Amino acid sequence: MKSRLQIRHFPNFYTGEPEHVGGDNSAPTPMEVVIASFNGCLTIVIELVAKELGVPLEAIEMETEGAIDQRGVFGTAPVSPHFSRVVNRTRVRTPAGQEDLDEIRRRVMRRCPAFNLIRDAGVPIELDWTAESAASESLRGDRSPGAAR
């Protein structure tokens, strides 16, 4: 229950499964990679839109959870095997305010391929985005724009 993957010229990476479903827990699950890709795509489009609007960003911290009913994957119930909901929490450190972040969010929701892919699959997505002042210390570490968890 482990796959070696390669994209273009980049090093191989792996997906796998946790021990409780028969894997060896040595790699993220494919659906964890989907959520990581969701975060990466959102972060890139946030940076792109902020630059277009002239909104300076100092740091982005993002956490996303996707709920999956495992019964669909294992065929034990007639439920969808993909995410039943996605919850994204994004904190942006910027000298701009919440209004600017709300405008960025509106534009990102229209333009982010991963966001639209998941939303168009009928998955409810909850976005909790907060602008924090440049003086705030609540973002962990000194992350540059684009650093997403």
GROMACS .gro file of C-alpha atoms in nm:
model
  149
    1MET     CA    1   0.000   0.000   0.000
    2LYS     CA    2   0.269   0.242  -0.110
    3SER     CA    3   0.322   0.413  -0.444
    4ARG     CA    4   0.631   0.580  -0.586
    5LEU     CA    5   0.538   0.886  -0.789
    6GLN     CA    6   0.731   1.123  -1.010
    7ILE     CA    7   0.623   1.451  -1.163
    8ARG     CA    8   0.830   1.600  -1.445
    9HIS     CA    9   1.198   1.622  -1.346
   10PHE     CA   10   1.143   1.638  -0.971
   11PRO     CA   11   1.258   1.369  -0.728
   12ASN     CA   12   1.031   1.076  -0.664
   13PHE     CA   13   0.790   1.096  -0.376
   14TYR     CA   14   0.559   0.844  -0.217
   15THR     CA   15   0.204   0.801  -0.101
   16GLY     CA   16   0.093   0.528   0.132
   17GLU     CA   17  -0.151   0.437   0.401
   18PRO     CA   18  -0.146   0.418   0.780
   19GLU     CA   19  -0.100   0.084   0.956
   20HIS     CA   20  -0.466   0.057   1.061
   21VAL     CA   21  -0.567   0.020   0.694
   22GLY     CA   22  -0.285  -0.213   0.592
   23GLY     CA   23  -0.004   0.030   0.510
   24ASP     CA   24   0.323   0.095   0.688
   25ASN     CA   25   0.262   0.466   0.766
   26SER     CA   26   0.580   0.565   0.581
   27ALA     CA   27   0.424   0.826   0.351
   28PRO     CA   28   0.125   1.060   0.338
   29THR     CA   29  -0.197   0.921   0.199
   30PRO     CA   30  -0.302   1.027  -0.150
   31MET     CA   31  -0.583   1.235   0.000
   32GLU     CA   32  -0.337   1.409   0.234
   33VAL     CA   33  -0.139   1.499  -0.078
   34VAL     CA   34  -0.461   1.638  -0.230
   35ILE     CA   35  -0.507   1.863   0.076
   36ALA     CA   36  -0.141   1.971   0.061
   37SER     CA   37  -0.191   2.054  -0.307
   38PHE     CA   38  -0.504   2.250  -0.215
   39ASN     CA   39  -0.296   2.453   0.034
   40GLY     CA   40  -0.016   2.506  -0.215
   41CYS     CA   41  -0.253   2.620  -0.487
   42LEU     CA   42  -0.440   2.858  -0.253
   43THR     CA   43  -0.113   3.007  -0.130
   44ILE     CA   44   0.018   3.070  -0.482
   45VAL     CA   45  -0.308   3.232  -0.594
   46ILE     CA   46  -0.323   3.442  -0.274
   47GLU     CA   47   0.026   3.572  -0.350
   48LEU     CA   48  -0.064   3.635  -0.717
   49VAL     CA   49  -0.383   3.826  -0.636
   50ALA     CA   50  -0.221   4.025  -0.352
   51LYS     CA   51   0.055   4.134  -0.589
   52GLU     CA   52  -0.202   4.239  -0.852
   53LEU     CA   53  -0.389   4.444  -0.590
   54GLY     CA   54  -0.071   4.591  -0.440
   55VAL     CA   55  -0.138   4.433  -0.102
   56PRO     CA   56   0.188   4.348   0.077
   57LEU     CA   57   0.209   4.007   0.246
   58GLU     CA   58   0.465   3.923   0.511
   59ALA     CA   59   0.360   3.569   0.600
   60ILE     CA   60   0.092   3.312   0.530
   61GLU     CA   61   0.003   3.024   0.759
   62MET     CA   62  -0.251   2.773   0.639
   63GLU     CA   63  -0.405   2.460   0.788
   64THR     CA   64  -0.665   2.252   0.609
   65GLU     CA   65  -0.859   1.946   0.718
   66GLY     CA   66  -1.060   1.721   0.493
   67ALA     CA   67  -1.321   1.482   0.634
   68ILE     CA   68  -1.364   1.148   0.458
   69ASP     CA   69  -1.613   0.876   0.543
   70GLN     CA   70  -1.383   0.571   0.521
   71ARG     CA   71  -1.680   0.344   0.460
   72GLY     CA   72  -1.693   0.476   0.103
   73VAL     CA   73  -1.330   0.385   0.039
   74PHE     CA   74  -1.375   0.035   0.179
   75GLY     CA   75  -1.711  -0.023   0.011
   76THR     CA   76  -1.900  -0.089   0.333
   77ALA     CA   77  -2.160   0.185   0.282
   78PRO     CA   78  -2.302   0.369  -0.019
   79VAL     CA   79  -2.126   0.699   0.061
   80SER     CA   80  -1.885   0.903  -0.147
   81PRO     CA   81  -1.518   0.805  -0.104
   82HIS     CA   82  -1.397   1.165  -0.143
   83PHE     CA   83  -1.402   1.452   0.105
   84SER     CA   84  -1.738   1.522   0.265
   85ARG     CA   85  -1.615   1.866   0.376
   86VAL     CA   86  -1.298   2.073   0.381
   87VAL     CA   87  -1.212   2.332   0.647
   88ASN     CA   88  -0.933   2.581   0.574
   89ARG     CA   89  -0.787   2.823   0.826
   90THR     CA   90  -0.555   3.088   0.683
   91ARG     CA   91  -0.375   3.360   0.874
   92VAL     CA   92  -0.205   3.632   0.672
   93ARG     CA   93   0.039   3.876   0.829
   94THR     CA   94   0.008   4.201   0.641
   95PRO     CA   95  -0.002   4.573   0.709
   96ALA     CA   96  -0.329   4.571   0.512
   97GLY     CA   97  -0.657   4.505   0.687
   98GLN     CA   98  -0.933   4.247   0.684
   99GLU     CA   99  -1.116   4.427   0.401
  100ASP     CA  100  -0.818   4.378   0.169
  101LEU     CA  101  -0.794   4.012   0.271
  102ASP     CA  102  -1.167   3.967   0.205
  103GLU     CA  103  -1.120   4.104  -0.149
  104ILE     CA  104  -0.823   3.871  -0.204
  105ARG     CA  105  -1.036   3.581  -0.082
  106ARG     CA  106  -1.322   3.665  -0.320
  107ARG     CA  107  -1.082   3.668  -0.615
  108VAL     CA  108  -0.896   3.356  -0.504
  109MET     CA  109  -1.223   3.164  -0.479
  110ARG     CA  110  -1.289   3.242  -0.846
  111ARG     CA  111  -0.937   3.174  -0.969
  112CYS     CA  112  -0.779   2.892  -0.766
  113PRO     CA  113  -0.789   2.566  -0.967
  114ALA     CA  114  -0.768   2.335  -0.664
  115PHE     CA  115  -1.036   2.525  -0.471
  116ASN     CA  116  -1.269   2.513  -0.770
  117LEU     CA  117  -1.197   2.145  -0.839
  118ILE     CA  118  -1.297   2.045  -0.487
  119ARG     CA  119  -1.594   2.285  -0.471
  120ASP     CA  120  -1.720   2.174  -0.813
  121ALA     CA  121  -1.713   1.813  -0.686
  122GLY     CA  122  -1.986   1.924  -0.445
  123VAL     CA  123  -1.762   1.931  -0.139
  124PRO     CA  124  -1.852   2.210   0.107
  125ILE     CA  125  -1.546   2.425   0.179
  126GLU     CA  126  -1.529   2.642   0.489
  127LEU     CA  127  -1.277   2.927   0.469
  128ASP     CA  128  -1.167   3.104   0.787
  129TRP     CA  129  -0.921   3.372   0.675
  130THR     CA  130  -0.782   3.633   0.910
  131ALA     CA  131  -0.551   3.927   0.851
  132GLU     CA  132  -0.307   3.989   1.132
  133SER     CA  133  -0.109   4.307   1.173
  134ALA     CA  134   0.260   4.302   1.090
  135ALA     CA  135   0.334   4.351   1.461
  136SER     CA  136   0.141   4.037   1.558
  137GLU     CA  137   0.342   3.743   1.683
  138SER     CA  138   0.064   3.488   1.652
  139LEU     CA  139   0.196   3.331   1.331
  140ARG     CA  140   0.438   3.054   1.421
  141GLY     CA  141   0.793   3.114   1.309
  142ASP     CA  142   0.913   3.357   1.050
  143ARG     CA  143   0.752   3.220   0.734
  144SER     CA  144   0.770   3.395   0.405
  145PRO     CA  145   0.467   3.419   0.178
  146GLY     CA  146   0.410   3.080   0.024
  147ALA     CA  147   0.496   2.878   0.331
  148ALA     CA  148   0.195   2.659   0.394
  149ARG     CA  149   0.140   2.366   0.626
   0.00000   0.00000   0.00000
